[in-house]
Short mmCIF file of C-alpha atoms in Angstrom, two decimals:
data_model
loop_
_atom_site.label_atom_id
_atom_site.label_comp_id
_atom_site.label_asym_id
_atom_site.label_seq_id
_atom_site.Cartn_x
_atom_site.Cartn_y
_atom_site.Cartn_z
CA MET A 217 14.30 35.69 28.71
CA GLU A 218 10.92 35.24 30.39
CA PRO A 219 9.89 31.66 31.26
CA LEU A 220 7.31 30.14 28.94
CA LYS A 221 3.81 29.52 30.14
CA PRO A 222 2.65 25.86 30.27
CA GLU A 223 0.20 26.39 27.38
CA GLU A 224 3.10 27.68 25.27
CA ILE A 225 5.18 24.57 25.95
CA SER A 226 2.62 21.85 25.32
CA HIS A 227 0.76 21.15 22.11
CA PRO A 228 -2.86 20.06 22.66
CA PRO A 229 -3.99 16.90 20.83
CA MET A 230 -5.70 17.63 17.51
CA ASP A 231 -8.19 15.39 15.71
CA GLN A 232 -7.06 16.57 12.27
CA LEU A 233 -3.68 17.53 10.86
CA GLN A 234 -3.08 21.17 10.10
CA GLY A 235 -1.57 22.74 6.99
CA LEU A 236 -3.28 20.58 4.38
CA GLU A 237 -4.35 22.41 1.22
CA TYR A 238 -7.19 20.10 0.20
CA CYS A 239 -9.07 17.49 2.22
CA ILE A 240 -11.26 14.69 0.85
CA ASP A 241 -14.09 16.81 -0.52
CA SER A 242 -12.18 19.97 -1.42
CA ASN A 243 -10.74 19.74 -4.91
CA PRO A 244 -7.99 21.61 -6.73
CA SER A 245 -8.62 22.97 -10.21
CA TRP A 246 -9.13 20.35 -12.91
CA GLY A 247 -5.72 20.98 -14.47
CA GLU A 248 -3.94 20.64 -11.15
CA ALA A 249 -6.04 17.59 -10.23
CA VAL A 250 -5.12 15.83 -13.49
CA ALA A 251 -1.41 16.53 -12.94
CA LEU A 252 -1.61 15.29 -9.34
CA GLY A 253 -3.52 12.19 -10.48
CA PHE A 254 -0.78 11.46 -13.01
CA GLN A 255 1.78 11.64 -10.17
CA HIS A 256 -0.12 9.01 -8.22
CA TYR A 257 -0.23 6.85 -11.36
CA ILE A 258 3.54 7.14 -11.85
CA LEU A 259 4.17 6.20 -8.21
CA SER A 260 1.87 3.18 -8.41
CA LEU A 261 3.97 1.75 -11.26
CA GLY A 262 6.80 0.74 -8.93
CA THR A 263 5.11 -2.17 -7.19
CA ALA A 264 2.94 -2.98 -10.23
CA VAL A 265 6.07 -3.64 -12.29
CA MET A 266 8.34 -5.06 -9.60
CA ILE A 267 6.09 -7.96 -8.51
CA PRO A 268 5.52 -9.40 -12.04
CA THR A 269 9.19 -8.78 -12.92
CA PHE A 270 10.20 -11.05 -10.05
CA LEU A 271 7.46 -13.70 -10.26
CA VAL A 272 6.81 -14.21 -13.99
CA PRO A 273 10.31 -15.58 -14.83
CA LEU A 274 10.05 -18.03 -11.92
CA MET A 275 6.85 -19.35 -13.52
CA GLY A 276 8.50 -19.85 -16.92
CA GLY A 277 6.84 -16.77 -18.42
CA SER A 278 8.35 -14.67 -21.21
CA ASP A 279 8.79 -10.89 -21.43
CA GLY A 280 5.50 -10.81 -23.33
CA ASP A 281 3.78 -12.61 -20.44
CA LYS A 282 5.31 -10.13 -18.00
CA ALA A 283 4.01 -7.18 -20.04
CA ARG A 284 0.49 -8.67 -20.08
CA VAL A 285 0.54 -9.28 -16.33
CA VAL A 286 1.67 -5.68 -15.69
CA GLN A 287 -1.12 -4.40 -17.94
CA THR A 288 -3.69 -6.58 -16.22
CA LEU A 289 -2.48 -5.57 -12.77
CA LEU A 290 -2.75 -1.86 -13.57
CA PHE A 291 -6.18 -2.32 -15.16
CA VAL A 292 -7.61 -4.11 -12.11
CA GLN A 293 -5.79 -1.67 -9.82
CA GLY A 294 -7.64 1.19 -11.47
CA ILE A 295 -11.01 -0.55 -11.14
CA ASN A 296 -10.42 -1.41 -7.47
CA THR A 297 -9.33 2.14 -6.68
CA LEU A 298 -12.52 3.52 -8.21
CA LEU A 299 -14.67 1.02 -6.31
CA GLN A 300 -12.96 1.79 -3.00
CA THR A 301 -13.17 5.58 -3.37
CA LEU A 302 -16.81 5.42 -4.47
CA PHE A 303 -18.35 2.68 -2.33
CA GLY A 304 -15.70 1.50 0.16
CA THR A 305 -14.18 3.71 2.85
CA ARG A 306 -14.30 6.61 0.33
CA LEU A 307 -10.83 7.62 1.53
CA PRO A 308 -8.31 8.85 -1.09
CA THR A 309 -6.42 5.56 -1.30
CA VAL A 310 -4.96 3.72 -4.28
CA ILE A 311 -5.69 -0.02 -4.12
CA GLY A 312 -2.69 -1.78 -5.63
CA ALA A 313 -0.65 -4.97 -5.51
CA SER A 314 0.75 -6.17 -2.20
CA TYR A 315 3.99 -7.93 -1.27
CA ALA A 316 2.01 -9.80 1.40
CA TYR A 317 1.04 -12.36 -1.24
CA MET A 318 4.61 -13.21 -2.25
CA VAL A 319 5.13 -16.13 0.19
CA PRO A 320 2.07 -18.22 -0.80
CA ILE A 321 2.49 -17.40 -4.52
CA ILE A 322 6.15 -18.48 -4.48
CA SER A 323 5.06 -21.65 -2.66
CA ILE A 324 2.58 -22.36 -5.49
CA ILE A 325 5.28 -21.68 -8.10
CA HIS A 326 7.57 -24.24 -6.44
CA ASP A 327 4.83 -26.87 -6.19
CA SER A 328 6.10 -30.09 -7.78
CA ALA A 329 2.92 -30.33 -9.85
CA PHE A 330 4.15 -27.30 -11.84
CA THR A 331 7.94 -27.56 -11.65
CA ARG A 332 7.91 -30.87 -13.52
CA ILE A 333 6.12 -29.30 -16.53
CA GLU A 334 8.88 -28.96 -19.10
CA ASP A 335 7.28 -26.50 -21.51
CA PRO A 336 7.79 -22.99 -19.98
CA HIS A 337 4.64 -21.54 -21.52
CA MET A 338 2.48 -24.41 -20.22
CA ARG A 339 4.12 -24.12 -16.80
CA PHE A 340 3.38 -20.38 -16.71
CA ASN A 341 -0.28 -20.84 -17.64
CA SER A 342 -0.79 -23.72 -15.20
CA THR A 343 0.83 -21.82 -12.33
CA MET A 344 -1.12 -18.67 -13.13
CA ARG A 345 -4.41 -20.56 -13.06
CA ALA A 346 -3.50 -22.09 -9.68
CA VAL A 347 -2.70 -18.64 -8.25
CA GLN A 348 -6.01 -17.37 -9.63
CA GLY A 349 -7.94 -20.17 -7.98
CA ALA A 350 -6.26 -19.58 -4.62
CA LEU A 351 -7.00 -15.83 -4.78
CA ILE A 352 -10.65 -16.40 -5.72
CA VAL A 353 -11.23 -18.75 -2.77
CA ALA A 354 -9.20 -16.68 -0.30
CA SER A 355 -11.00 -13.45 -1.24
CA SER A 356 -14.12 -14.83 0.47
CA LEU A 357 -12.39 -14.30 3.83
CA GLN A 358 -12.23 -10.51 3.48
CA ILE A 359 -15.65 -10.36 1.84
CA ILE A 360 -17.20 -12.20 4.79
CA LEU A 361 -15.27 -10.27 7.47
CA GLY A 362 -16.13 -6.99 5.79
CA TYR A 363 -19.77 -7.25 4.81
CA SER A 364 -20.80 -9.22 7.91
CA GLN A 365 -19.33 -6.38 10.01
CA LEU A 366 -17.17 -8.90 11.87
CA TRP A 367 -14.12 -6.71 11.30
CA ALA A 368 -16.07 -3.78 12.77
CA ILE A 369 -16.63 -5.86 15.90
CA CYS A 370 -12.92 -6.76 16.04
CA SER A 371 -11.96 -3.10 15.65
CA ARG A 372 -13.74 -2.29 18.91
CA PHE A 373 -10.75 -3.85 20.68
CA PHE A 374 -8.43 -1.31 19.05
CA SER A 375 -7.32 1.77 20.96
CA PRO A 376 -5.08 4.68 19.88
CA LEU A 377 -2.27 3.06 21.85
CA GLY A 378 -2.79 -0.34 20.22
CA MET A 379 -2.92 1.19 16.75
CA VAL A 380 0.33 3.15 17.08
CA PRO A 381 2.64 0.15 16.36
CA VAL A 382 0.34 -1.13 13.60
CA ILE A 383 0.09 2.13 11.67
CA SER A 384 3.75 2.97 12.26
CA LEU A 385 4.99 -0.38 11.02
CA VAL A 386 2.78 -0.16 7.92
CA GLY A 387 5.45 2.35 6.89
CA PHE A 388 8.59 1.51 8.89
CA GLY A 389 8.11 -2.22 8.33
CA LEU A 390 8.89 -1.74 4.63
CA LEU A 391 12.42 -0.55 5.37
CA ASP A 392 13.96 -3.25 3.17
CA ARG A 393 12.18 -1.76 0.14
CA GLY A 394 13.87 1.60 0.74
CA PHE A 395 17.59 2.29 0.97
CA PRO A 396 18.73 -1.33 0.47
CA VAL A 397 17.24 -1.04 -3.04
CA VAL A 398 18.62 2.48 -3.50
CA GLY A 399 22.06 1.04 -2.71
CA ARG A 400 21.85 -1.27 -5.73
CA CYS A 401 22.38 1.77 -7.96
CA VAL A 402 23.59 4.66 -5.82
CA GLU A 403 24.44 6.89 -8.78
CA ILE A 404 20.71 7.09 -9.57
CA GLY A 405 19.06 6.43 -6.22
CA ILE A 406 20.89 8.96 -4.04
CA PRO A 407 20.50 11.89 -6.48
CA MET A 408 16.80 11.02 -6.73
CA LEU A 409 16.40 11.00 -2.95
CA ILE A 410 18.25 14.30 -2.51
CA LEU A 411 16.47 16.04 -5.40
CA PHE A 412 13.03 14.98 -4.17
CA VAL A 413 13.72 16.19 -0.61
CA VAL A 414 15.09 19.51 -1.90
CA PHE A 415 12.10 20.10 -4.18
CA SER A 416 9.39 18.99 -1.73
CA GLN A 417 10.82 20.49 1.48
CA TYR A 418 13.53 23.13 1.03
CA LEU A 419 12.02 24.77 -2.07
CA LYS A 420 8.38 24.12 -1.28
CA HIS A 421 7.54 27.82 -1.07
CA PHE A 422 8.58 28.46 -4.69
CA GLN A 423 5.39 29.46 -6.49
CA VAL A 424 4.22 29.94 -10.05
CA ARG A 425 0.94 31.89 -10.25
CA ARG A 426 0.39 31.26 -6.53
CA LEU A 427 0.81 27.51 -7.00
CA PRO A 428 3.62 25.82 -4.98
CA MET A 429 4.96 23.98 -8.03
CA LEU A 430 7.99 22.30 -6.49
CA GLU A 431 6.17 21.04 -3.42
CA ARG A 432 3.06 19.92 -5.29
CA PHE A 433 4.84 18.29 -8.24
CA ALA A 434 8.18 17.30 -6.71
CA LEU A 435 7.66 13.67 -7.69
CA VAL A 436 7.06 14.10 -11.41
CA LEU A 437 9.76 16.80 -11.72
CA SER A 438 12.47 14.83 -9.91
CA VAL A 439 11.54 11.57 -11.69
CA THR A 440 11.79 13.32 -15.07
CA VAL A 441 15.24 14.73 -14.28
CA ILE A 442 16.72 11.52 -12.84
CA TRP A 443 15.07 9.30 -15.47
CA ALA A 444 16.67 11.41 -18.21
CA TYR A 445 19.99 11.24 -16.34
CA ALA A 446 19.69 7.43 -16.06
CA HIS A 447 18.90 7.19 -19.78
CA LEU A 448 21.96 9.31 -20.56
CA LEU A 449 24.15 6.96 -18.51
CA THR A 450 22.60 3.95 -20.28
CA ALA A 451 23.04 5.41 -23.78
CA SER A 452 26.63 6.45 -23.09
CA GLY A 453 27.61 2.87 -22.23
CA ALA A 454 28.32 3.54 -18.55
CA TYR A 455 26.93 0.12 -17.61
CA LYS A 456 28.21 -1.84 -20.58
CA HIS A 457 30.65 -3.98 -18.63
CA ARG A 458 28.97 -3.87 -15.22
CA PRO A 459 27.49 -6.96 -13.50
CA ALA A 460 24.04 -8.13 -14.60
CA LYS A 461 22.46 -7.13 -11.26
CA THR A 462 23.77 -3.58 -11.60
CA GLN A 463 22.49 -3.33 -15.16
CA MET A 464 19.06 -4.57 -14.11
CA ASN A 465 18.77 -1.87 -11.43
CA CYS A 466 20.40 1.01 -13.31
CA ARG A 467 19.68 0.71 -17.02
CA THR A 468 16.50 2.12 -18.56
CA ASP A 469 16.30 -0.55 -21.28
CA LYS A 470 16.31 -3.74 -19.20
CA ALA A 471 12.60 -4.05 -18.48
CA ASN A 472 11.83 -5.23 -22.06
CA LEU A 473 8.27 -3.98 -21.61
CA ILE A 474 8.04 -1.49 -24.49
CA SER A 475 9.02 -3.98 -27.19
CA THR A 476 6.78 -6.77 -25.89
CA ALA A 477 3.67 -4.81 -24.86
CA PRO A 478 0.82 -4.71 -27.42
CA TRP A 479 -0.38 -1.37 -28.74
CA ILE A 480 -3.95 -1.94 -27.58
CA LYS A 481 -5.10 -4.73 -25.29
CA ILE A 482 -8.11 -4.86 -22.98
CA PRO A 483 -7.59 -7.33 -20.11
CA TYR A 484 -10.56 -9.58 -19.45
CA PRO A 485 -11.53 -12.21 -16.85
CA LEU A 486 -10.15 -15.75 -17.25
CA GLN A 487 -7.76 -14.61 -20.00
CA TRP A 488 -5.25 -17.26 -18.87
CA GLY A 489 -7.85 -20.04 -18.87
CA ALA A 490 -10.11 -21.56 -16.24
CA PRO A 491 -8.65 -21.28 -12.70
CA SER A 492 -7.63 -24.44 -10.90
CA PHE A 493 -8.44 -24.95 -7.23
CA ASP A 494 -6.37 -26.63 -4.53
CA PRO A 495 -7.33 -26.49 -0.81
CA GLY A 496 -3.72 -26.21 0.35
CA HIS A 497 -2.99 -23.30 -1.99
CA ALA A 498 -6.18 -21.52 -0.95
CA PHE A 499 -5.49 -21.92 2.78
CA GLY A 500 -1.98 -20.54 2.42
CA MET A 501 -3.37 -17.60 0.43
CA MET A 502 -5.83 -16.84 3.23
CA ALA A 503 -2.87 -15.89 5.43
CA ALA A 504 -1.87 -13.27 2.85
CA VAL A 505 -5.48 -12.03 2.77
CA LEU A 506 -5.40 -11.58 6.57
CA VAL A 507 -2.08 -9.75 6.35
CA SER A 508 -3.35 -7.41 3.63
CA LEU A 509 -6.47 -6.78 5.76
CA ILE A 510 -4.31 -5.71 8.72
CA GLU A 511 -1.97 -3.62 6.59
CA SER A 512 -4.88 -1.91 4.85
CA THR A 513 -6.56 -1.18 8.19
CA GLY A 514 -3.47 0.71 9.31
CA ALA A 515 -3.15 2.41 5.92
CA PHE A 516 -6.81 3.51 5.95
CA LYS A 517 -6.30 5.18 9.32
CA ALA A 518 -3.09 6.86 8.12
CA ALA A 519 -4.82 8.07 4.93
CA ALA A 520 -7.72 9.49 6.95
CA ARG A 521 -5.31 11.52 9.07
CA LEU A 522 -3.25 12.74 6.10
CA ALA A 523 -6.46 13.72 4.28
CA SER A 524 -7.63 15.70 7.34
CA ALA A 525 -10.58 13.37 7.94
CA THR A 526 -11.86 11.79 11.12
CA PRO A 527 -10.76 8.18 11.79
CA PRO A 528 -13.08 5.90 9.77
CA PRO A 529 -15.95 4.56 11.94
CA ALA A 530 -16.01 0.82 12.54
CA HIS A 531 -18.71 0.05 9.98
CA VAL A 532 -17.01 2.24 7.32
CA LEU A 533 -13.73 0.44 7.90
CA SER A 534 -15.49 -2.91 7.61
CA ARG A 535 -17.25 -1.75 4.43
CA GLY A 536 -13.88 -0.87 2.93
CA ILE A 537 -12.48 -4.28 3.83
CA GLY A 538 -15.48 -5.90 2.12
CA TRP A 539 -14.81 -3.97 -1.08
CA GLN A 540 -11.13 -4.87 -0.83
CA GLY A 541 -12.25 -8.50 -0.76
CA ILE A 542 -14.13 -7.83 -4.00
CA GLY A 543 -10.86 -6.39 -5.32
CA ILE A 544 -8.99 -9.59 -4.47
CA LEU A 545 -11.74 -11.56 -6.22
CA LEU A 546 -11.27 -9.41 -9.34
CA SER A 547 -7.50 -9.93 -9.10
CA GLY A 548 -8.10 -13.66 -9.13
CA LEU A 549 -10.55 -13.55 -12.03
CA PHE A 550 -8.35 -11.35 -14.22
CA GLY A 551 -5.02 -12.93 -13.22
CA THR A 552 -2.91 -10.12 -11.74
CA LEU A 553 -0.49 -12.47 -9.95
CA SER A 554 -1.11 -10.62 -6.69
CA GLY A 555 -3.92 -9.71 -4.36
CA SER A 556 -4.84 -6.14 -3.58
CA ALA A 557 -4.24 -3.85 -0.62
CA VAL A 558 -3.90 -0.15 0.07
CA SER A 559 -0.80 1.29 -1.62
CA ILE A 560 1.34 2.67 1.23
CA GLU A 561 3.51 4.84 -1.03
CA ASN A 562 0.49 6.63 -2.43
CA VAL A 563 -0.71 7.38 1.10
CA GLY A 564 2.69 8.95 1.75
CA LEU A 565 2.39 11.06 -1.40
CA ILE A 566 -0.83 12.57 0.00
CA GLY A 567 1.17 13.89 2.95
CA SER A 568 4.01 15.15 0.77
CA THR A 569 1.74 17.12 -1.59
CA ARG A 570 -0.70 18.12 1.18
CA VAL A 571 -3.54 17.19 -1.17
CA GLY A 572 -5.99 14.59 0.16
CA SER A 573 -8.63 15.10 -2.52
CA ARG A 574 -10.65 12.02 -3.44
CA ARG A 575 -11.03 13.35 -6.98
CA VAL A 576 -7.26 13.26 -7.52
CA ILE A 577 -7.11 9.55 -6.65
CA GLN A 578 -10.06 8.79 -8.93
CA ILE A 579 -8.28 10.58 -11.78
CA SER A 580 -5.19 8.47 -11.11
CA ALA A 581 -7.40 5.37 -11.42
CA GLY A 582 -8.46 6.65 -14.83
CA PHE A 583 -4.80 6.90 -15.87
CA MET A 584 -4.21 3.31 -14.70
CA ILE A 585 -7.07 1.98 -16.82
CA PHE A 586 -6.24 4.15 -19.84
CA PHE A 587 -2.52 3.34 -20.01
CA SER A 588 -3.10 -0.35 -19.27
CA ILE A 589 -5.22 -0.55 -22.42
CA LEU A 590 -2.71 1.46 -24.51
CA GLY A 591 0.10 -0.96 -23.74
CA LYS A 592 3.04 0.77 -25.47
CA PHE A 593 2.46 4.08 -23.71
CA GLY A 594 2.01 2.45 -20.33
CA ALA A 595 5.15 0.37 -20.86
CA LEU A 596 7.13 3.55 -21.53
CA PHE A 597 6.45 4.86 -18.03
CA ALA A 598 6.84 1.38 -16.55
CA SER A 599 10.44 1.27 -17.79
CA ILE A 600 11.53 3.72 -15.07
CA PRO A 601 14.31 1.96 -13.06
CA PHE A 602 12.96 0.63 -9.78
CA THR A 603 15.80 2.34 -7.90
CA ILE A 604 14.08 5.66 -8.60
CA PHE A 605 10.91 4.41 -6.91
CA ALA A 606 12.90 3.05 -3.94
CA ALA A 607 14.37 6.52 -3.35
CA MET A 608 10.86 7.96 -3.07
CA TYR A 609 9.81 5.09 -0.80
CA CYS A 610 12.44 6.26 1.70
CA VAL A 611 10.38 9.42 2.14
CA PHE A 612 6.83 8.13 1.75
CA PHE A 613 7.15 5.04 3.98
CA GLY A 614 8.81 7.15 6.66
CA LEU A 615 6.02 9.72 6.44
CA VAL A 616 3.31 7.07 6.86
CA GLY A 617 5.20 5.59 9.79
CA SER A 618 5.37 8.99 11.51
CA VAL A 619 1.59 9.36 11.12
CA GLY A 620 1.26 6.27 13.29
CA LEU A 621 3.48 7.86 15.92
CA SER A 622 1.24 10.94 15.91
CA PHE A 623 -1.51 8.87 17.59
CA LEU A 624 0.64 8.86 20.73
CA GLN A 625 -0.61 12.41 21.43
CA PHE A 626 -3.96 10.93 22.51
CA THR A 627 -2.34 8.60 25.04
CA ASN A 628 -0.40 9.00 28.28
CA MET A 629 3.21 8.24 27.42
CA ASN A 630 4.30 8.88 31.00
CA SER A 631 2.72 5.52 31.84
CA MET A 632 5.14 2.61 32.16
CA ARG A 633 2.35 0.30 30.96
CA ASN A 634 2.03 2.24 27.72
CA LEU A 635 5.78 2.49 27.24
CA PHE A 636 6.06 -1.27 27.64
CA ILE A 637 3.29 -2.05 25.13
CA VAL A 638 4.46 0.37 22.45
CA GLY A 639 8.14 -0.48 22.80
CA VAL A 640 7.76 -4.27 22.86
CA SER A 641 5.21 -4.45 20.04
CA MET A 642 7.21 -2.13 17.76
CA PHE A 643 10.50 -3.89 18.41
CA LEU A 644 9.09 -7.38 17.90
CA GLY A 645 7.10 -6.11 14.93
CA LEU A 646 10.41 -5.30 13.27
CA SER A 647 12.54 -8.09 14.73
CA ILE A 648 10.35 -11.16 14.15
CA PRO A 649 9.67 -10.48 10.43
CA ASN A 650 13.36 -9.70 9.95
CA TYR A 651 14.20 -13.12 11.39
CA PHE A 652 11.70 -14.82 9.08
CA ARG A 653 13.04 -12.99 6.00
CA GLU A 654 16.71 -13.65 6.79
CA TYR A 655 15.99 -17.31 7.56
CA SER A 656 14.12 -17.70 4.26
CA ALA A 657 16.91 -16.02 2.29
CA SER A 658 19.59 -18.34 3.71
CA ALA A 659 17.65 -21.64 3.94
CA LEU A 660 15.44 -21.03 0.84
CA HIS A 661 12.41 -21.84 2.97
CA GLY A 662 10.73 -20.25 5.98
CA PRO A 663 11.31 -21.18 9.65
CA SER A 664 8.07 -23.16 9.51
CA HIS A 665 9.07 -26.12 7.35
CA THR A 666 6.81 -29.08 8.07
CA ARG A 667 5.28 -31.57 5.65
CA ALA A 668 2.07 -29.53 5.64
CA GLY A 669 2.77 -26.88 3.02
CA TRP A 670 -0.43 -24.96 3.77
CA PHE A 671 0.57 -24.68 7.44
CA ASN A 672 4.04 -23.44 6.49
CA ASP A 673 2.62 -20.82 4.14
CA PHE A 674 0.18 -19.62 6.78
CA LEU A 675 2.76 -19.11 9.55
CA ASN A 676 5.55 -17.82 7.30
CA THR A 677 3.20 -15.26 5.72
CA ILE A 678 1.72 -13.97 8.98
CA PHE A 679 5.04 -13.61 10.79
CA SER A 680 6.82 -12.03 7.82
CA SER A 681 4.54 -8.99 8.11
CA SER A 682 5.51 -6.25 10.57
CA PRO A 683 1.98 -4.77 10.94
CA ALA A 684 0.49 -8.24 11.49
CA VAL A 685 2.97 -9.10 14.24
CA ALA A 686 2.52 -5.65 15.80
CA LEU A 687 -1.28 -6.02 15.79
CA ILE A 688 -1.17 -9.42 17.46
CA ILE A 689 1.18 -8.25 20.21
CA SER A 690 -0.08 -4.71 20.83
CA VAL A 691 -3.81 -5.54 20.83
CA LEU A 692 -3.25 -8.60 23.03
CA LEU A 693 -1.18 -6.66 25.56
CA ASP A 694 -3.42 -3.60 25.43
CA ASN A 695 -6.57 -5.61 26.18
CA THR A 696 -5.10 -7.86 28.89
CA LEU A 697 -2.56 -5.73 30.77
CA GLU A 698 -4.31 -3.59 33.43
CA TYR A 699 -6.88 -2.62 30.82
CA LYS A 700 -9.77 -1.88 33.23
CA ASP A 701 -7.95 0.97 34.98
CA SER A 702 -6.18 2.41 31.96
CA ALA A 703 -8.94 3.57 29.60
CA ARG A 704 -7.84 7.21 29.83
CA ASP A 705 -4.15 6.32 29.42
CA ARG A 706 -4.97 4.27 26.33
CA GLY A 707 -6.75 7.23 24.70
CA MET A 708 -10.21 5.69 24.76
CA PRO A 709 -12.12 8.88 25.74
CA TRP A 710 -10.91 10.47 22.50
CA TRP A 711 -11.32 7.31 20.40
CA VAL A 712 -14.82 6.26 21.47
CA LYS A 713 -16.68 8.99 19.59
CA PHE A 714 -15.25 7.78 16.27
CA ARG A 715 -16.47 4.22 16.69
CA THR A 716 -19.92 4.95 15.29
CA PHE A 717 -21.02 6.96 12.28
CA LYS A 718 -23.19 9.28 14.35
CA GLY A 719 -20.51 9.77 16.99
CA ASP A 720 -19.08 12.76 15.12
CA SER A 721 -20.98 15.07 12.80
CA ARG A 722 -18.02 15.29 10.40
CA ASN A 723 -18.33 11.62 9.47
CA GLU A 724 -21.29 12.38 7.21
CA GLU A 725 -19.17 14.74 5.13
CA PHE A 726 -16.34 12.24 4.68
CA TYR A 727 -17.94 8.79 4.53
CA THR A 728 -21.52 9.08 3.22
CA LEU A 729 -22.09 6.90 0.15
CA PRO A 730 -22.71 8.66 -3.19
CA PHE A 731 -25.90 8.56 -5.29
CA ASN A 732 -28.01 8.67 -2.11
CA LEU A 733 -27.17 5.00 -1.44
CA ASN A 734 -27.32 5.55 2.32
CA ARG A 735 -31.10 5.15 2.01
CA PHE A 736 -30.50 1.46 1.26
CA PHE A 737 -27.39 0.98 3.41
CA PRO A 738 -27.97 3.17 6.48
CA PRO A 739 -24.85 3.86 8.59
CA SER A 740 -24.62 2.25 11.98
#
């Protein structure tokens, strides 16, 4: 065997991923786009149902309250997704609920001012209004950072090397939402995981009329099969005498959403009453807003790569953060019980289907709004056991995490400096949040437990997020450790042309505002 030439061994760095069928502005046929949009809608239901299912009972809410919160969350999620894809970064990203807001919201729920209210319905309404007030005030942080271009200035300290741990841990940092949840109902979760991998990878070349059906629609096909299988197990009484936790994760009739959801209901602002405002609650919520900003920054960059676009220029990224702040404001006004951020699982689905079309995501937003108004129909899909979603998360979160690792190709990984920064920031980005979560689970409060509740919420929220910890450590090390002599090793020669809108001619194709709005908001 002849020795390989050097050019045959190495793989040159590439700005855009190869093998994608559709990028941002190239659209599949309308029928295929609608089916793909419906897939994104189905996937977005997981988090949209899980967060209210956990929080509403803690607030004293009923199943009817939970159904209304889910409807409201999906309605606002659809609006925010449309706004982001039209006027924000214009990347094909779903803007959904975020777990980053759980710590400050749970802190508000446990506030003595609400726990001493005896009537459950009054306690739910009072707590909801307090959460709304905190979100409304905290949203100003992202709005200011985004529209003032302050986040664009901050992003100039980011390099490909510094972004690797952040983007990677946007996916890998959600490891506790993957197989640990699948393990709660292995008879459903493992078949779902195997079936999805088989359809999307091993049988991806199976075509019907030149359309790779199994690769493109692996999610909806595998969900349909396993959902029917789970319903069969439920109807046959397989879980009749099993523990309550097992029934909650395995049965298809435990969500109680179909019976309690109204047939038609249009969510509207202040539907729970006038928001109440508390400085401590708002300050704690600002930590969650910062975390969602960091997580969304990494997710935007991952989505750009999976959609075969150039990295978003600094001012485009900042514009998207500003619109996400508007989304958090809408979440507070409508009462979604969570702030908004980029949906990581939907970014992963873009890579799995190899379709990064903006139109597909906008169609999915239409499904969110439509089915949130027609409550019974939306509740039917929302009754899918969460274990099924967790099985898909194992694939999608891992895929997003690997996109972050792909940025290493622009750096010199034979440099001990770079190895140190990436290794330390990724390890601590996983280890520190794991410590905070385990401590909270055992002590029923975070490691920061002073008399100042707002201070506790701030620290416990920041350090429970893997991307936030990774950003703090990697950017600090990358900009202080031999940074003057390491620009090439950090990947800056490749990165610098994407900092400005005019730095790369492709930016105009991907990020120009619609309706000729660039006349009024010229790119910088």
